[in-house]
């Protein structure tokens, strides 16, 4: 009987030790997963240059975090997320797209914040000699093609649409409009001379020496240009994602955003 009790006691002790070790290994695996995390950041195309410069700066202290970017029109990125794309962080060039995801319960509660603001500008090729000092000049026959973002999916196109209507010229210039799938396509159209003018963000105009700003559009003629960002509820690395969002809100990231023409507070 004593032997049975001893064997029973040993067996119980071993079982308890195995349980403790199992929990410790589980905790270690969680730590390993977090320290070697990968993040997918879907961001508005206009942020590309700034975000690519921010990435190595962040990884100087977070070398175990692999950041992958997916740049595109905010509306298209929104649809990808709604269809189940494994996105960790979304940064839109407009509130409309972020609001839609929030209303569907796809954002991590409390993670939404504003990254930056921007200005809408009218650009022409750098070698253009056509005189222009207001949007109204676009009704002139000298302007045959005007590039804008597709307003159904590109926030820059939505702002342009609002500005044209506010200026009372939309009906007159509508036949001249050529649409880009994102704001960088609009920039490229003017750079190449395939469009006589185009509406982009000030930050897009700043990165190109092939265009020049002809008009800074009145902010009162369109909705405020704001870049909201948030962690997605479906993120498998939400803690790591929140850390990156915090970094994007910090002084180092703000300096880079300002460098590229964004407005930050």
GROMACS .gro file of C-alpha atoms in nm:
model
  265
    1UNK     CA    1   0.000   0.000   0.000
    2UNK     CA    2   0.285   0.236   0.085
    3UNK     CA    3   0.449   0.166  -0.253
    4UNK     CA    4   0.123   0.241  -0.433
    5UNK     CA    5   0.090   0.569  -0.244
    6UNK     CA    6   0.451   0.661  -0.327
    7UNK     CA    7   0.403   0.576  -0.696
    8UNK     CA    8   0.076   0.770  -0.697
    9UNK     CA    9   0.244   1.071  -0.537
   10UNK     CA   10   0.528   1.060  -0.790
   11UNK     CA   11   0.284   1.034  -1.081
   12UNK     CA   12   0.084   1.331  -0.952
   13UNK     CA   13   0.399   1.538  -0.909
   14UNK     CA   14   0.519   1.457  -1.261
   15UNK     CA   15   0.178   1.544  -1.406
   16UNK     CA   16   0.181   1.879  -1.224
   17UNK     CA   17   0.530   1.955  -1.352
   18UNK     CA   18   0.423   1.874  -1.708
   19UNK     CA   19   0.130   2.115  -1.679
   20UNK     CA   20   0.358   2.392  -1.550
   21UNK     CA   21   0.614   2.331  -1.827
   22UNK     CA   22   0.339   2.329  -2.090
   23UNK     CA   23   0.211   2.670  -1.977
   24UNK     CA   24   0.565   2.808  -1.972
   25UNK     CA   25   0.627   2.684  -2.326
   26UNK     CA   26   0.297   2.837  -2.436
   27UNK     CA   27   0.398   3.172  -2.290
   28UNK     CA   28   0.737   3.150  -2.460
   29UNK     CA   29   0.572   3.074  -2.794
   30UNK     CA   30   0.350   3.381  -2.754
   31UNK     CA   31   0.653   3.599  -2.681
   32UNK     CA   32   0.835   3.454  -2.983
   33UNK     CA   33   0.536   3.517  -3.206
   34UNK     CA   34   0.512   3.879  -3.091
   35UNK     CA   35   0.888   3.944  -3.123
   36UNK     CA   36   0.891   3.811  -3.481
   37UNK     CA   37   0.568   3.963  -3.604
   38UNK     CA   38   0.474   4.066  -3.956
   39UNK     CA   39   0.241   4.357  -4.020
   40UNK     CA   40   0.048   4.435  -4.337
   41UNK     CA   41  -0.026   4.806  -4.364
   42UNK     CA   42  -0.276   4.915  -4.630
   43UNK     CA   43  -0.220   5.285  -4.694
   44UNK     CA   44  -0.335   5.554  -4.935
   45UNK     CA   45  -0.108   5.584  -5.240
   46UNK     CA   46  -0.016   5.943  -5.153
   47UNK     CA   47   0.163   5.818  -4.840
   48UNK     CA   48   0.403   5.586  -5.023
   49UNK     CA   49   0.725   5.789  -5.013
   50UNK     CA   50   0.683   5.896  -4.651
   51UNK     CA   51   0.586   5.549  -4.528
   52UNK     CA   52   0.879   5.385  -4.704
   53UNK     CA   53   1.117   5.624  -4.531
   54UNK     CA   54   0.953   5.568  -4.193
   55UNK     CA   55   0.985   5.188  -4.213
   56UNK     CA   56   1.366   5.153  -4.167
   57UNK     CA   57   1.357   5.419  -3.897
   58UNK     CA   58   1.107   5.210  -3.700
   59UNK     CA   59   1.302   4.890  -3.756
   60UNK     CA   60   1.615   5.037  -3.605
   61UNK     CA   61   1.463   4.957  -3.265
   62UNK     CA   62   1.208   4.695  -3.377
   63UNK     CA   63   1.420   4.476  -3.602
   64UNK     CA   64   1.201   4.171  -3.535
   65UNK     CA   65   0.893   4.336  -3.682
   66UNK     CA   66   0.854   4.289  -4.058
   67UNK     CA   67   0.639   4.561  -4.217
   68UNK     CA   68   0.476   4.508  -4.555
   69UNK     CA   69   0.292   4.787  -4.735
   70UNK     CA   70  -0.002   4.772  -4.969
   71UNK     CA   71  -0.054   5.112  -5.137
   72UNK     CA   72  -0.359   5.204  -5.341
   73UNK     CA   73  -0.678   5.406  -5.363
   74UNK     CA   74  -0.842   5.429  -5.022
   75UNK     CA   75  -1.175   5.302  -5.155
   76UNK     CA   76  -1.014   4.997  -5.314
   77UNK     CA   77  -0.823   4.921  -4.993
   78UNK     CA   78  -1.146   4.954  -4.795
   79UNK     CA   79  -1.314   4.696  -5.020
   80UNK     CA   80  -1.020   4.457  -4.981
   81UNK     CA   81  -1.053   4.477  -4.604
   82UNK     CA   82  -1.429   4.422  -4.619
   83UNK     CA   83  -1.365   4.114  -4.832
   84UNK     CA   84  -1.132   3.965  -4.571
   85UNK     CA   85  -0.783   4.080  -4.668
   86UNK     CA   86  -0.544   4.007  -4.374
   87UNK     CA   87  -0.467   4.372  -4.302
   88UNK     CA   88  -0.332   4.484  -3.964
   89UNK     CA   89  -0.340   4.863  -4.010
   90UNK     CA   90  -0.541   5.081  -4.247
   91UNK     CA   91  -0.450   5.443  -4.331
   92UNK     CA   92  -0.699   5.621  -4.552
   93UNK     CA   93  -0.681   5.955  -4.733
   94UNK     CA   94  -1.035   6.032  -4.626
   95UNK     CA   95  -1.277   5.983  -4.339
   96UNK     CA   96  -1.544   5.825  -4.557
   97UNK     CA   97  -1.358   5.497  -4.605
   98UNK     CA   98  -1.256   5.466  -4.240
   99UNK     CA   99  -1.608   5.554  -4.124
  100UNK     CA  100  -1.748   5.273  -4.338
  101UNK     CA  101  -1.518   5.016  -4.176
  102UNK     CA  102  -1.594   5.149  -3.830
  103UNK     CA  103  -1.969   5.124  -3.890
  104UNK     CA  104  -1.923   4.759  -3.986
  105UNK     CA  105  -1.734   4.689  -3.664
  106UNK     CA  106  -1.406   4.606  -3.840
  107UNK     CA  107  -1.181   4.843  -3.643
  108UNK     CA  108  -1.015   4.765  -3.311
  109UNK     CA  109  -1.196   4.977  -3.055
  110UNK     CA  110  -0.998   5.281  -2.944
  111UNK     CA  111  -0.724   5.243  -3.206
  112UNK     CA  112  -0.847   5.506  -3.452
  113UNK     CA  113  -0.655   5.832  -3.472
  114UNK     CA  114  -0.559   6.094  -3.731
  115UNK     CA  115  -0.214   6.074  -3.887
  116UNK     CA  116  -0.198   6.394  -4.092
  117UNK     CA  117  -0.376   6.643  -4.316
  118UNK     CA  118  -0.308   6.762  -4.671
  119UNK     CA  119  -0.394   7.028  -4.927
  120UNK     CA  120  -0.544   6.988  -5.274
  121UNK     CA  121  -0.348   7.156  -5.554
  122UNK     CA  122  -0.387   7.203  -5.927
  123UNK     CA  123  -0.073   7.102  -6.114
  124UNK     CA  124   0.047   7.149  -6.472
  125UNK     CA  125   0.359   7.015  -6.649
  126UNK     CA  126   0.671   7.204  -6.535
  127UNK     CA  127   0.732   7.331  -6.890
  128UNK     CA  128   0.376   7.459  -6.932
  129UNK     CA  129   0.342   7.824  -7.030
  130UNK     CA  130  -0.037   7.836  -7.004
  131UNK     CA  131  -0.148   8.108  -6.766
  132UNK     CA  132  -0.368   7.983  -6.481
  133UNK     CA  133  -0.450   8.128  -6.142
  134UNK     CA  134  -0.784   7.967  -6.054
  135UNK     CA  135  -0.988   7.656  -6.121
  136UNK     CA  136  -1.213   7.864  -6.345
  137UNK     CA  137  -0.931   7.883  -6.600
  138UNK     CA  138  -0.981   7.513  -6.668
  139UNK     CA  139  -1.284   7.601  -6.881
  140UNK     CA  140  -1.045   7.752  -7.136
  141UNK     CA  141  -1.007   7.555  -7.461
  142UNK     CA  142  -0.631   7.532  -7.397
  143UNK     CA  143  -0.706   7.267  -7.136
  144UNK     CA  144  -0.821   6.959  -7.325
  145UNK     CA  145  -0.753   6.690  -7.065
  146UNK     CA  146  -0.776   6.732  -6.689
  147UNK     CA  147  -0.665   6.438  -6.474
  148UNK     CA  148  -0.843   6.359  -6.148
  149UNK     CA  149  -0.886   6.056  -5.925
  150UNK     CA  150  -1.185   5.831  -5.982
  151UNK     CA  151  -1.427   5.988  -5.730
  152UNK     CA  152  -1.598   5.659  -5.643
  153UNK     CA  153  -1.282   5.514  -5.491
  154UNK     CA  154  -1.013   5.786  -5.475
  155UNK     CA  155  -1.054   6.052  -5.204
  156UNK     CA  156  -0.848   6.304  -5.407
  157UNK     CA  157  -1.105   6.261  -5.683
  158UNK     CA  158  -1.387   6.318  -5.438
  159UNK     CA  159  -1.226   6.640  -5.314
  160UNK     CA  160  -1.169   6.752  -5.675
  161UNK     CA  161  -1.531   6.678  -5.758
  162UNK     CA  162  -1.646   6.892  -5.466
  163UNK     CA  163  -1.412   7.178  -5.562
  164UNK     CA  164  -1.531   7.181  -5.924
  165UNK     CA  165  -1.894   7.191  -5.817
  166UNK     CA  166  -1.828   7.459  -5.557
  167UNK     CA  167  -1.656   7.669  -5.826
  168UNK     CA  168  -1.951   7.623  -6.060
  169UNK     CA  169  -1.742   7.477  -6.344
  170UNK     CA  170  -1.817   7.106  -6.314
  171UNK     CA  171  -2.061   7.081  -6.605
  172UNK     CA  172  -1.829   7.274  -6.836
  173UNK     CA  173  -1.517   7.069  -6.768
  174UNK     CA  174  -1.676   6.727  -6.719
  175UNK     CA  175  -1.607   6.620  -7.084
  176UNK     CA  176  -1.238   6.698  -7.028
  177UNK     CA  177  -1.193   6.482  -6.721
  178UNK     CA  178  -0.970   6.172  -6.737
  179UNK     CA  179  -0.966   5.946  -6.435
  180UNK     CA  180  -0.685   5.774  -6.247
  181UNK     CA  181  -0.724   5.471  -6.022
  182UNK     CA  182  -0.521   5.648  -5.755
  183UNK     CA  183  -0.367   5.989  -5.703
  184UNK     CA  184  -0.022   5.877  -5.824
  185UNK     CA  185  -0.173   5.788  -6.162
  186UNK     CA  186  -0.307   6.143  -6.182
  187UNK     CA  187   0.041   6.277  -6.107
  188UNK     CA  188   0.193   6.050  -6.374
  189UNK     CA  189  -0.060   6.168  -6.634
  190UNK     CA  190   0.045   6.531  -6.587
  191UNK     CA  191   0.416   6.443  -6.565
  192UNK     CA  192   0.399   6.264  -6.899
  193UNK     CA  193   0.198   6.537  -7.069
  194UNK     CA  194  -0.097   6.305  -7.123
  195UNK     CA  195  -0.303   6.557  -6.927
  196UNK     CA  196  -0.279   6.936  -6.942
  197UNK     CA  197  -0.355   6.970  -6.571
  198UNK     CA  198  -0.452   6.761  -6.274
  199UNK     CA  199  -0.565   6.776  -5.913
  200UNK     CA  200  -0.342   6.601  -5.660
  201UNK     CA  201  -0.227   6.653  -5.303
  202UNK     CA  202   0.045   6.902  -5.218
  203UNK     CA  203   0.256   6.609  -5.099
  204UNK     CA  204   0.235   6.445  -5.444
  205UNK     CA  205   0.338   6.763  -5.623
  206UNK     CA  206   0.634   6.802  -5.389
  207UNK     CA  207   0.800   6.476  -5.492
  208UNK     CA  208   0.803   6.558  -5.863
  209UNK     CA  209   1.021   6.799  -6.061
  210UNK     CA  210   0.812   6.736  -6.373
  211UNK     CA  211   0.512   6.934  -6.250
  212UNK     CA  212   0.449   7.267  -6.086
  213UNK     CA  213   0.170   7.390  -5.863
  214UNK     CA  214  -0.051   7.640  -6.045
  215UNK     CA  215  -0.326   7.680  -5.785
  216UNK     CA  216  -0.364   7.585  -5.420
  217UNK     CA  217  -0.732   7.498  -5.398
  218UNK     CA  218  -0.940   7.681  -5.141
  219UNK     CA  219  -0.990   7.448  -4.844
  220UNK     CA  220  -1.346   7.574  -4.804
  221UNK     CA  221  -1.441   7.431  -5.143
  222UNK     CA  222  -1.411   7.068  -5.031
  223UNK     CA  223  -1.424   6.843  -4.724
  224UNK     CA  224  -1.121   6.854  -4.491
  225UNK     CA  225  -0.839   6.632  -4.618
  226UNK     CA  226  -0.757   6.408  -4.324
  227UNK     CA  227  -0.570   6.078  -4.301
  228UNK     CA  228  -0.727   5.857  -4.031
  229UNK     CA  229  -0.551   5.534  -3.929
  230UNK     CA  230  -0.662   5.238  -3.721
  231UNK     CA  231  -0.577   4.880  -3.628
  232UNK     CA  232  -0.812   4.621  -3.773
  233UNK     CA  233  -1.004   4.404  -3.530
  234UNK     CA  234  -0.905   4.092  -3.728
  235UNK     CA  235  -0.532   4.163  -3.686
  236UNK     CA  236  -0.339   3.866  -3.546
  237UNK     CA  237  -0.071   4.102  -3.415
  238UNK     CA  238  -0.283   4.381  -3.271
  239UNK     CA  239  -0.040   4.467  -2.989
  240UNK     CA  240   0.248   4.505  -3.234
  241UNK     CA  241   0.021   4.698  -3.471
  242UNK     CA  242  -0.074   4.942  -3.194
  243UNK     CA  243   0.296   4.999  -3.124
  244UNK     CA  244   0.358   5.090  -3.488
  245UNK     CA  245   0.057   5.325  -3.491
  246UNK     CA  246   0.203   5.497  -3.184
  247UNK     CA  247   0.535   5.536  -3.366
  248UNK     CA  248   0.357   5.690  -3.665
  249UNK     CA  249   0.212   5.949  -3.427
  250UNK     CA  250   0.555   6.033  -3.282
  251UNK     CA  251   0.791   6.319  -3.360
  252UNK     CA  252   1.026   6.119  -3.585
  253UNK     CA  253   0.743   6.014  -3.815
  254UNK     CA  254   0.590   6.363  -3.809
  255UNK     CA  255   0.919   6.514  -3.928
  256UNK     CA  256   0.922   6.279  -4.227
  257UNK     CA  257   0.558   6.349  -4.309
  258UNK     CA  258   0.626   6.724  -4.298
  259UNK     CA  259   0.927   6.675  -4.522
  260UNK     CA  260   0.696   6.528  -4.786
  261UNK     CA  261   0.442   6.807  -4.762
  262UNK     CA  262   0.189   6.665  -4.519
  263UNK     CA  263   0.039   6.880  -4.245
  264UNK     CA  264   0.080   6.743  -3.892
  265UNK     CA  265  -0.002   6.873  -3.548
   0.00000   0.00000   0.00000
